[in-house]
Short mmCIF file of C-alpha atoms in Angstrom, two decimals:
data_model
loop_
_atom_site.label_atom_id
_atom_site.label_comp_id
_atom_site.label_asym_id
_atom_site.label_seq_id
_atom_site.Cartn_x
_atom_site.Cartn_y
_atom_site.Cartn_z
CA MET A 1 -234.85 31.77 70.62
CA LYS A 2 -235.61 35.39 70.14
CA LYS A 3 -239.30 35.60 70.05
CA LEU A 4 -239.66 39.34 69.13
CA PHE A 5 -236.87 39.84 66.70
CA PHE A 6 -238.69 42.21 64.35
CA VAL A 7 -240.31 44.62 66.69
CA SER A 8 -237.91 47.42 66.08
CA ALA A 9 -238.22 46.90 62.28
CA LEU A 10 -242.00 47.43 62.36
CA SER A 11 -241.89 50.35 64.78
CA LEU A 12 -239.63 52.05 62.19
CA PHE A 13 -242.28 51.63 59.55
CA SER A 14 -243.03 55.24 59.08
CA LEU A 15 -246.61 56.34 58.64
CA SER A 16 -245.15 59.49 57.10
CA ALA A 17 -245.59 57.72 53.74
CA PHE A 18 -249.31 57.87 54.37
CA SER A 19 -248.99 60.86 56.70
CA GLN A 20 -252.09 62.20 58.30
CA ASP A 21 -250.36 65.33 59.38
CA ALA A 22 -251.43 67.11 56.19
CA VAL A 23 -255.04 65.97 56.44
CA ASN A 24 -257.06 68.92 57.72
CA LYS A 25 -260.08 68.66 59.90
CA ALA A 26 -262.42 69.73 57.08
CA MET A 27 -261.37 66.76 55.01
CA VAL A 28 -261.95 64.37 57.86
CA ASP A 29 -265.31 65.93 58.49
CA GLN A 30 -266.22 65.46 54.85
CA PHE A 31 -265.09 61.82 54.97
CA ARG A 32 -267.52 61.33 57.78
CA LYS A 33 -270.43 62.94 55.95
CA ASP A 34 -269.69 61.03 52.77
CA LYS A 35 -269.40 57.77 54.70
CA GLU A 36 -272.73 58.32 56.44
CA LYS A 37 -274.42 59.06 53.09
CA SER A 38 -272.84 56.01 51.38
CA ASP A 39 -273.86 53.73 54.31
CA LYS A 40 -277.46 55.07 54.16
CA ASP A 41 -277.68 54.71 50.32
CA MET A 42 -276.79 51.06 50.55
CA SER A 43 -280.33 50.39 51.87
CA ASP A 44 -281.76 51.93 48.61
CA ALA A 45 -282.33 49.02 46.17
CA LYS A 46 -281.77 51.21 43.07
CA ASN A 47 -278.40 52.54 44.40
CA SER A 48 -277.09 49.21 45.54
CA ALA A 49 -277.90 47.70 42.08
CA LYS A 50 -275.63 50.19 40.34
CA ALA A 51 -271.91 49.44 39.73
CA SER A 52 -271.31 53.21 39.75
CA PHE A 53 -272.56 53.41 43.35
CA TRP A 54 -270.14 50.65 44.44
CA MET A 55 -267.20 52.31 42.57
CA ASP A 56 -267.82 55.61 44.40
CA ARG A 57 -268.09 53.73 47.72
CA ALA A 58 -264.91 51.75 47.03
CA LYS A 59 -262.93 54.93 46.30
CA LEU A 60 -264.38 56.79 49.22
CA TYR A 61 -263.31 53.99 51.68
CA GLU A 62 -259.96 53.68 50.01
CA ASN A 63 -259.38 57.34 50.62
CA ILE A 64 -260.56 57.11 54.20
CA ALA A 65 -258.04 54.22 54.70
CA LEU A 66 -255.26 56.29 53.23
CA GLN A 67 -256.05 59.74 54.69
CA GLY A 68 -258.55 59.46 57.46
CA SER A 69 -258.29 56.20 59.46
CA GLU A 70 -260.00 57.85 62.46
CA VAL A 71 -263.23 57.68 60.46
CA ASP A 72 -262.96 53.92 59.99
CA SER A 73 -259.91 51.91 61.08
CA SER A 74 -260.90 49.02 58.77
CA ALA A 75 -261.95 51.09 55.68
CA ALA A 76 -259.63 49.15 53.45
CA LYS A 77 -261.70 46.03 53.92
CA THR A 78 -264.92 47.91 52.94
CA ALA A 79 -263.21 49.25 49.88
CA LEU A 80 -262.09 45.79 48.88
CA GLU A 81 -265.60 44.35 49.09
CA ALA A 82 -266.96 47.36 47.17
CA TYR A 83 -264.54 46.95 44.28
CA LYS A 84 -265.51 43.21 44.08
CA LYS A 85 -269.15 44.36 43.88
CA VAL A 86 -268.29 46.53 40.86
CA VAL A 87 -266.80 43.56 39.09
CA GLU A 88 -269.90 41.56 39.85
CA LEU A 89 -272.43 44.16 38.59
CA ASP A 90 -270.59 45.89 35.68
CA LEU A 91 -271.18 43.54 32.87
CA THR A 92 -272.04 44.28 29.19
CA LYS A 93 -274.98 42.60 27.41
CA LYS A 94 -272.54 39.92 26.27
CA GLY A 95 -271.60 39.20 29.92
CA GLU A 96 -268.17 40.74 29.53
CA PRO A 97 -266.65 43.19 32.06
CA GLY A 98 -267.52 46.83 31.62
CA LYS A 99 -265.22 49.80 31.91
CA SER A 100 -265.76 50.16 35.61
CA ALA A 101 -265.26 46.42 36.18
CA LYS A 102 -262.00 46.47 34.34
CA GLU A 103 -260.81 49.40 36.48
CA ALA A 104 -261.90 47.57 39.61
CA LYS A 105 -260.04 44.39 38.50
CA ASN A 106 -256.94 46.41 37.91
CA ILE A 107 -257.12 47.87 41.40
CA LEU A 108 -257.86 44.45 43.03
CA SER A 109 -254.82 42.98 41.32
CA GLY A 110 -252.56 45.84 42.34
CA GLY A 111 -252.25 47.12 38.86
CA GLU A 112 -250.96 50.52 37.74
CA GLY A 113 -252.35 53.33 39.80
CA SER A 114 -253.87 51.04 42.51
CA GLN A 115 -253.61 52.35 46.04
CA LEU A 116 -255.59 49.57 47.74
CA PHE A 117 -252.47 47.64 48.72
CA ASN A 118 -251.06 50.72 50.41
CA ALA A 119 -254.37 51.28 52.20
CA PHE A 120 -254.25 47.76 53.75
CA VAL A 121 -250.63 48.07 54.75
CA LYS A 122 -251.16 51.49 56.35
CA GLN A 123 -254.20 50.44 58.30
CA GLY A 124 -252.35 47.13 59.31
CA ALA A 125 -249.42 49.22 60.63
CA GLU A 126 -251.89 51.35 62.57
CA LYS A 127 -253.51 48.34 64.16
CA TYR A 128 -250.05 46.90 64.99
CA GLN A 129 -249.08 50.12 66.73
CA ALA A 130 -252.41 50.06 68.66
CA LYS A 131 -251.41 46.51 69.72
CA ASN A 132 -254.37 44.98 67.73
CA LEU A 133 -252.21 42.20 66.38
CA ASN A 134 -255.03 40.08 65.10
CA GLY A 135 -256.40 43.07 63.15
CA ALA A 136 -252.92 43.89 61.86
CA LEU A 137 -252.40 40.30 60.64
CA GLU A 138 -255.74 40.33 58.89
CA MET A 139 -254.93 43.60 57.06
CA PHE A 140 -251.42 42.43 56.01
CA THR A 141 -252.82 39.11 54.76
CA ALA A 142 -255.44 40.91 52.71
CA ALA A 143 -252.82 43.22 51.23
CA GLN A 144 -251.02 40.14 49.93
CA GLU A 145 -254.09 39.17 47.99
CA ILE A 146 -253.85 42.38 46.03
CA ASN A 147 -250.04 42.27 45.41
CA GLN A 148 -248.78 38.71 45.79
CA LYS A 149 -245.20 39.63 44.75
CA ASP A 150 -244.64 42.36 47.38
CA THR A 151 -242.41 41.66 50.39
CA LEU A 152 -243.68 44.34 52.70
CA ALA A 153 -246.99 42.93 53.77
CA SER A 154 -245.59 39.38 54.08
CA LEU A 155 -242.76 40.71 56.31
CA TYR A 156 -245.21 42.54 58.59
CA GLY A 157 -247.69 39.72 58.51
CA GLY A 158 -245.05 37.36 59.73
CA ILE A 159 -244.09 39.78 62.54
CA ALA A 160 -247.71 40.02 63.75
CA ALA A 161 -248.20 36.24 63.52
CA GLN A 162 -245.03 35.56 65.41
CA GLN A 163 -246.01 37.85 68.20
CA LEU A 164 -249.41 36.16 68.33
CA ASP A 165 -247.49 32.82 68.62
CA LYS A 166 -249.15 31.65 65.42
CA LYS A 167 -245.93 29.86 64.36
CA ASP A 168 -247.31 28.09 61.25
CA ILE A 169 -248.69 31.37 59.86
CA ALA A 170 -245.54 33.15 60.72
CA LYS A 171 -243.51 30.60 58.78
CA THR A 172 -245.85 30.95 55.82
CA GLN A 173 -245.53 34.76 55.83
CA PHE A 174 -241.78 34.72 56.05
CA GLU A 175 -241.54 32.01 53.41
CA LYS A 176 -243.54 34.35 51.07
CA TYR A 177 -241.23 37.11 51.90
CA ALA A 178 -238.18 35.03 51.01
CA ALA A 179 -239.85 33.58 47.84
CA ASN A 180 -240.57 37.12 46.57
CA GLY A 181 -236.95 38.13 46.89
CA GLY A 182 -236.77 39.59 50.35
CA LYS A 183 -233.25 40.20 51.55
CA ASP A 184 -233.39 41.12 55.26
CA PRO A 185 -231.07 38.65 57.04
CA SER A 186 -233.06 38.90 60.27
CA VAL A 187 -236.03 37.34 58.46
CA PHE A 188 -234.05 34.35 57.41
CA TYR A 189 -232.49 34.12 60.90
CA GLY A 190 -235.94 34.24 62.51
CA LEU A 191 -237.49 31.73 60.13
CA ALA A 192 -234.67 29.32 60.79
CA GLN A 193 -235.32 29.74 64.51
CA LEU A 194 -238.97 28.71 64.00
CA TYR A 195 -237.86 25.62 62.08
CA ARG A 196 -235.21 24.78 64.74
CA ALA A 197 -237.89 24.98 67.48
CA ASP A 198 -239.69 22.17 65.63
CA ASN A 199 -236.43 20.15 65.30
CA ASP A 200 -236.74 20.64 61.51
CA PHE A 201 -232.94 21.19 61.27
CA ASP A 202 -232.66 20.55 57.47
CA LYS A 203 -235.21 23.35 56.70
CA ALA A 204 -233.53 25.58 59.25
CA ILE A 205 -230.09 25.19 57.55
CA ALA A 206 -231.64 25.58 54.05
CA THR A 207 -233.26 28.82 55.17
CA LEU A 208 -229.98 30.25 56.58
CA ASN A 209 -228.18 29.25 53.41
CA LYS A 210 -230.79 31.05 51.34
CA GLY A 211 -230.26 34.07 53.53
CA LEU A 212 -226.48 33.81 53.01
CA GLU A 213 -227.16 33.88 49.27
CA MET A 214 -228.70 37.37 49.82
CA SER A 215 -226.15 38.47 52.44
CA PRO A 216 -222.95 36.41 51.92
CA GLY A 217 -220.97 38.19 54.63
CA ASN A 218 -223.56 38.07 57.42
CA LYS A 219 -221.83 36.67 60.54
CA ASP A 220 -225.04 35.98 62.46
CA LEU A 221 -226.40 33.70 59.74
CA LYS A 222 -223.08 31.86 59.46
CA ALA A 223 -222.84 31.39 63.20
CA GLU A 224 -226.40 30.06 63.45
CA VAL A 225 -225.60 27.44 60.76
CA VAL A 226 -222.91 26.12 63.11
CA ASN A 227 -225.29 26.25 66.10
CA ILE A 228 -228.00 24.24 64.24
CA LEU A 229 -225.46 21.72 62.96
CA LEU A 230 -224.40 21.16 66.59
CA ALA A 231 -228.03 20.97 67.81
CA SER A 232 -228.66 18.25 65.14
CA GLY A 233 -225.59 16.21 66.11
CA LYS A 234 -223.58 17.07 62.99
CA GLU A 235 -220.42 18.03 64.67
CA ASP A 236 -218.09 17.31 61.74
CA GLN A 237 -220.07 19.70 59.48
CA ALA A 238 -220.17 22.29 62.30
CA ILE A 239 -216.28 22.05 62.52
CA ASN A 240 -216.05 22.65 58.78
CA GLU A 241 -218.36 25.64 58.88
CA LEU A 242 -216.57 27.09 61.95
CA THR A 243 -213.19 26.59 60.40
CA ALA A 244 -214.37 28.54 57.30
CA LEU A 245 -215.58 31.27 59.66
CA THR A 246 -212.29 31.49 61.49
CA THR A 247 -210.39 31.65 58.18
CA SER A 248 -212.59 34.44 56.85
CA ASP A 249 -212.49 36.37 60.16
CA PRO A 250 -209.14 35.43 61.81
CA ASN A 251 -209.34 37.86 64.60
CA ASN A 252 -212.78 36.85 65.90
CA ALA A 253 -211.77 35.24 69.17
CA GLN A 254 -215.21 33.84 69.96
CA ASN A 255 -215.36 31.83 66.73
CA ILE A 256 -211.91 30.37 67.49
CA VAL A 257 -212.96 29.58 71.07
CA ASN A 258 -216.06 27.77 69.73
CA LEU A 259 -213.94 25.81 67.26
CA ALA A 260 -211.47 24.81 70.03
CA ILE A 261 -214.36 23.65 72.23
CA LEU A 262 -215.69 21.49 69.34
CA TYR A 263 -212.37 19.79 68.93
CA ASP A 264 -212.15 19.45 72.72
CA ASN A 265 -215.56 17.76 72.90
CA THR A 266 -214.68 15.54 69.93
CA SER A 267 -211.50 14.48 71.75
CA SER A 268 -213.42 13.67 74.90
CA LYS A 269 -216.03 11.59 73.03
CA MET A 270 -213.31 9.70 71.18
CA ASN A 271 -211.56 8.91 74.54
CA GLN A 272 -214.69 7.31 75.80
CA LYS A 273 -215.00 5.26 72.55
CA ILE A 274 -211.32 4.21 73.01
CA LYS A 275 -211.94 2.99 76.54
CA GLU A 276 -214.96 1.00 75.40
CA LEU A 277 -212.99 -0.60 72.58
CA GLN A 278 -210.13 -1.38 74.84
CA GLY A 279 -212.50 -3.01 77.27
CA LYS A 280 -214.02 -5.13 74.40
CA LEU A 281 -210.57 -6.18 73.27
CA GLY A 282 -209.40 -7.08 76.78
CA ALA A 283 -212.66 -8.78 77.90
CA GLY A 284 -212.11 -12.07 76.02
CA SER A 285 -208.42 -12.52 76.57
CA GLY A 286 -208.57 -11.25 80.18
CA LYS A 287 -211.41 -13.67 81.11
CA SER A 288 -209.65 -16.49 79.32
CA ASN A 289 -206.35 -15.85 81.16
CA SER A 290 -208.17 -15.69 84.51
CA ALA A 291 -210.01 -18.97 83.86
CA ALA A 292 -206.81 -20.74 82.67
CA ALA A 293 -204.94 -19.58 85.84
CA ASN A 294 -207.77 -20.93 88.07
CA LEU A 295 -207.68 -24.10 86.04
CA GLU A 296 -203.98 -24.65 86.63
CA SER A 297 -204.50 -23.93 90.34
CA GLU A 298 -207.19 -26.63 90.56
CA LYS A 299 -205.01 -29.09 88.72
CA GLY A 300 -202.28 -28.40 91.27
CA LYS A 301 -204.62 -29.32 94.06
CA ILE A 302 -205.22 -32.74 92.47
CA GLU A 303 -201.57 -33.55 92.68
CA VAL A 304 -201.60 -32.59 96.32
CA TYR A 305 -204.77 -34.63 97.03
CA ASP A 306 -203.26 -37.64 95.21
CA GLY A 307 -200.16 -37.46 97.31
CA GLU A 308 -202.26 -37.31 100.46
CA VAL A 309 -204.36 -40.26 99.45
CA LYS A 310 -201.18 -42.26 98.81
CA ARG A 311 -199.69 -41.25 102.19
CA ILE A 312 -202.88 -41.98 104.20
CA SER A 313 -203.52 -45.26 102.45
CA ALA A 314 -200.03 -46.46 103.34
CA LEU A 315 -200.68 -45.52 107.01
CA ILE A 316 -204.01 -47.37 106.95
CA LYS A 317 -202.29 -50.57 105.76
CA LYS A 318 -200.20 -50.44 108.94
CA GLN A 319 -203.07 -49.43 111.23
CA PRO A 320 -206.18 -50.89 109.51
CA LYS A 321 -208.36 -50.19 112.58
CA ASN A 322 -207.48 -46.48 112.96
CA ALA A 323 -210.73 -44.58 112.49
CA ASP A 324 -209.13 -41.16 112.28
CA LEU A 325 -207.02 -42.14 109.32
CA LYS A 326 -210.11 -43.45 107.54
CA ARG A 327 -211.89 -40.16 108.29
CA GLN A 328 -208.87 -38.21 106.80
CA LEU A 329 -208.89 -40.30 103.69
CA ALA A 330 -212.58 -39.77 103.13
CA GLU A 331 -212.18 -36.01 103.47
CA VAL A 332 -209.27 -35.85 101.04
CA ASN A 333 -211.21 -38.02 98.57
CA ALA A 334 -214.16 -35.65 98.82
CA LYS A 335 -212.02 -32.52 98.30
CA LYS A 336 -210.44 -34.29 95.26
CA LYS A 337 -213.89 -34.96 93.84
CA GLU A 338 -214.77 -31.27 94.31
CA SER A 339 -211.61 -30.27 92.48
CA VAL A 340 -212.35 -32.65 89.59
CA ALA A 341 -215.84 -31.00 89.20
CA ALA A 342 -214.23 -27.54 89.43
CA ILE A 343 -211.63 -28.49 86.75
CA ALA A 344 -214.42 -29.66 84.45
CA LYS A 345 -216.24 -26.34 84.92
CA LEU A 346 -213.11 -24.24 84.43
CA GLU A 347 -212.20 -26.22 81.29
CA GLY A 348 -215.60 -25.16 79.89
CA GLU A 349 -215.03 -21.56 80.91
CA VAL A 350 -211.62 -21.44 79.22
CA LYS A 351 -213.07 -22.86 76.06
CA ALA A 352 -215.98 -20.42 76.02
CA SER A 353 -213.79 -17.39 76.67
CA GLN A 354 -211.46 -18.46 73.95
CA GLU A 355 -214.34 -18.80 71.49
CA ALA A 356 -215.62 -15.33 72.57
CA ALA A 357 -212.23 -13.79 71.94
CA LYS A 358 -212.17 -15.40 68.45
CA GLY A 359 -215.54 -13.86 67.70
CA ASN A 360 -214.33 -10.36 68.38
CA ASP A 361 -212.18 -10.20 65.18
CA VAL A 362 -209.17 -8.90 67.10
CA ALA A 363 -207.41 -7.56 64.06
CA SER A 364 -210.31 -5.47 63.05
CA LEU A 365 -210.85 -4.11 66.52
CA GLU A 366 -207.14 -3.30 66.91
CA LYS A 367 -207.23 -1.35 63.58
CA GLU A 368 -210.36 0.48 64.71
CA LEU A 369 -208.62 1.37 68.00
CA ALA A 370 -205.52 2.60 66.21
CA ASP A 371 -207.62 4.82 63.92
CA LEU A 372 -209.51 6.17 66.91
CA LYS A 373 -206.35 7.00 68.82
CA ALA A 374 -204.97 8.89 65.76
CA LYS A 375 -208.21 10.90 65.39
CA GLN A 376 -208.36 11.64 69.08
CA ALA A 377 -204.78 12.83 69.09
CA ASP A 378 -205.52 15.07 66.14
CA ALA A 379 -208.64 16.55 67.73
CA SER A 380 -206.75 17.08 70.98
CA SER A 381 -203.93 18.83 69.15
CA LYS A 382 -206.26 21.15 67.29
CA ALA A 383 -208.14 21.98 70.51
CA ILE A 384 -204.91 23.09 72.19
CA GLU A 385 -203.74 24.95 68.99
CA ASN A 386 -206.99 26.98 68.79
CA TYR A 387 -207.25 27.73 72.50
CA LYS A 388 -203.67 29.15 72.27
CA LYS A 389 -204.61 31.08 69.14
CA VAL A 390 -207.40 32.79 71.09
CA LEU A 391 -204.88 33.73 73.85
CA SER A 392 -202.60 35.29 71.17
CA ILE A 393 -205.54 37.54 70.26
CA ASP A 394 -206.98 38.01 73.72
CA ALA A 395 -204.63 36.93 76.56
CA ALA A 396 -207.35 37.36 79.21
CA ASN A 397 -210.01 35.25 77.45
CA TYR A 398 -211.64 33.42 80.32
CA ASP A 399 -213.06 30.51 78.14
CA ALA A 400 -209.79 29.74 76.64
CA LEU A 401 -207.83 29.96 79.87
CA TYR A 402 -210.32 27.87 81.84
CA ASN A 403 -210.82 25.20 79.12
CA LEU A 404 -207.10 24.80 78.71
CA GLY A 405 -206.71 24.31 82.44
CA VAL A 406 -209.49 21.68 82.29
CA PHE A 407 -207.85 20.04 79.26
CA TYR A 408 -204.55 19.47 81.10
CA PHE A 409 -206.41 18.52 84.30
CA ASN A 410 -208.37 15.79 82.53
CA GLU A 411 -205.22 14.45 80.91
CA ALA A 412 -203.63 14.22 84.41
CA VAL A 413 -206.71 12.36 85.75
CA GLN A 414 -206.72 9.96 82.87
CA LEU A 415 -202.95 9.23 83.24
CA LYS A 416 -203.49 8.80 87.01
CA GLY A 417 -205.90 5.98 86.21
CA GLU A 418 -203.03 4.03 84.66
CA VAL A 419 -201.14 4.21 87.96
CA ASP A 420 -204.21 3.18 89.97
CA ASN A 421 -204.70 0.06 87.80
CA MET A 422 -201.07 -1.10 88.18
CA ASN A 423 -200.11 -4.20 90.16
CA MET A 424 -197.21 -4.11 92.58
CA THR A 425 -194.77 -5.35 90.03
CA GLU A 426 -195.86 -2.80 87.40
CA TYR A 427 -195.71 0.02 89.88
CA GLN A 428 -192.22 -0.96 90.98
CA GLN A 429 -191.14 -1.00 87.26
CA ARG A 430 -192.63 2.29 86.05
CA GLY A 431 -195.11 3.67 88.62
CA LYS A 432 -192.86 6.53 89.78
CA GLU A 433 -192.18 7.57 86.18
CA VAL A 434 -195.85 7.78 85.29
CA GLU A 435 -196.62 9.58 88.56
CA GLY A 436 -194.09 12.22 87.54
CA ARG A 437 -195.89 12.76 84.29
CA VAL A 438 -199.24 12.98 86.18
CA CYS A 439 -197.80 15.57 88.43
CA GLY A 440 -196.45 17.44 85.42
CA LYS A 441 -199.96 17.58 83.81
CA PHE A 442 -201.50 18.99 87.02
CA LYS A 443 -198.70 21.47 87.23
CA LYS A 444 -199.31 22.52 83.59
CA ALA A 445 -202.99 23.14 84.36
CA LYS A 446 -202.31 25.36 87.35
CA PRO A 447 -201.38 28.68 85.62
CA TYR A 448 -204.38 28.56 83.36
CA PHE A 449 -206.80 28.31 86.29
CA GLU A 450 -204.89 31.09 88.07
CA LYS A 451 -205.14 33.38 85.03
CA ALA A 452 -208.78 32.54 84.39
CA ILE A 453 -209.55 33.60 87.93
CA GLN A 454 -207.77 36.94 87.35
CA SER A 455 -209.88 37.39 84.18
CA LYS A 456 -213.25 36.40 85.81
CA ASP A 457 -213.90 35.49 89.44
CA GLU A 458 -215.70 32.19 88.84
CA ALA A 459 -216.32 29.46 91.42
CA GLU A 460 -215.58 26.62 88.95
CA ALA A 461 -212.03 27.86 88.32
CA LYS A 462 -211.41 28.36 91.99
CA GLU A 463 -212.54 24.85 92.87
CA ASN A 464 -210.31 23.33 90.20
CA LEU A 465 -207.33 25.38 91.26
CA ALA A 466 -207.83 24.22 94.86
CA THR A 467 -207.86 20.58 93.77
CA VAL A 468 -204.75 21.02 91.67
CA ASN A 469 -202.86 22.61 94.62
CA THR A 470 -203.96 19.80 96.89
CA VAL A 471 -202.72 17.14 94.49
CA LEU A 472 -199.40 18.85 93.89
CA GLU A 473 -198.88 19.04 97.62
CA GLN A 474 -199.54 15.34 97.90
CA PHE A 475 -196.96 14.58 95.18
CA ALA A 476 -194.51 16.85 96.91
CA GLY A 477 -194.99 15.01 100.13
CA LYS A 478 -194.31 11.63 98.37
CA GLY A 479 -191.09 13.07 96.87
CA VAL A 480 -192.48 12.74 93.29
CA ALA A 481 -190.79 15.16 90.86
CA CYS A 482 -193.16 16.71 88.34
CA VAL A 483 -192.18 15.97 84.71
CA GLU A 484 -193.73 18.45 82.17
CA GLU A 485 -194.10 17.18 78.58
#
C-alpha cells in the first residue's frame, strides 16, 4: 500500500492564494503591536465584557492568520474563540443576538464574506510544510467546522492523518471529502487501500466504484477493483472485471497478461479438484475390487488345503503310526482354519467397501467430474488464448513467454503421471503412445523458455529450460518420438 500517496498534492497547495510576499514589514510590525495591546486589554474586566472588544480581537487575529502568520502561527484558533465570545456577549434585552453576534455567527458558519475558513486552511498548510502534522490536522479539522461542505480541508486533513498513521481519522476525512462531492481519483484509491488493509473488501470496492462514478475512465481505479476482488477470493468477479478492462483497452498487454494468469490459476485449481474427485470415485470401487480379489485368493487356498487333508488322511490310514504324517495334517488343518478366518474378514471388507461405494452417489459425482473437466478445459483454453494475444502485441513479453512455457511443462508432467501409474499390461498397450505425447508437451514448452530468457535473464526460466532439455535427451535415448498436439 502506498502510504504517502498525497504528498505531492499538498506540496502543490500554493500559498500564493494567501501570499505573504505582498505583506510589508510595517504591516507585520503593526500586527505585533495590535496583538500585544489586545492581549493586554484582555486582563481589563471592562474590555473583556464588551462584545465589540472580542469582535476587534477576532478580526485582528483573523488578519494575522491570513497575512502575518509569523506573528502567531495559530492565530486562526484565537480568532475562532473570539468570534464565539461575540455571540455569547452580544445579546439584546430580549436575549436575541445583536448585530455583532449575527455577523460573528455568519463568519463562524462560513457565510458570505467569511475568511475564517481560509485562515485555518492557510495556517494548516503552513504547519504541514513545517512538518507539524498534528498542528496541521488540528487546523484542517477546525476549518471543516466552519464550512462542512468544503472538500479542501477534508482532503488535506486526510493527508495529514494518514501520514500520522491515524488511519481511522484519515478514513473519516476522506469519506467527508467523497461525501461532499470530491472527485480526485487518488483519494478514492487511497481510501480503498485503507479499507483493504483492514480486510474490509466490500467497503474498498464500494469506494473504488464511487470513484469510478466520478472518473469513469480511470485505469488505476479499475485495476484496483480487480486486485481487491482477487485478495478477497472472488476470482470469477475479478475475471469479469478484467475482461471488461481488456475489451475497453485491447492494447494494454499487462491487463491481458493478468487475465491469462487468472484463467491459468483457475485451470490449476480445477485440476486439483478433478484429482480429488477422481480419487473419491475410485476409492470405493478400487478398495472393493482389491478385497474381492483377496477373497477369491483365500477361497482358492481352501481348495488346496482340502485336497491336502484328503491326501494326507489317506496316507495315515495306510500308516496309522506315522507321526510325521499326523504333524503334516495338523499343520494343514491349522492353515485352513486361518484361511477360513481370513475369508470371513475379507467378506466383511467387501461388503463394507460396496456399501461405501453406494454412499458416494456415483452418478452425481460423475456429473460433477464431467462439469469440472469442461470448465477446466475452457479456463485452460482461455489462458493460452490470452497469453498468445499478449505476444501478438508484445512478442518479447517475459510473463507471457514464461507462463506459456510453464503451462505446457505442467501439462507434460501431468500426462507423465499417467505413464507412471500404468501396470505392465497397460504400458505395453499404450505406454509408448502416451510417452510420445509427453515428449511433445515438453518440446512445446522449450521455445517459450528460450525466448523468455532472451527477453529477461531470469534464473527460473533457465532452470526450467535445463529440466526440459534433460527430459528430451532421455526420451531421445529411449527412442521415443515426440508427438506435438
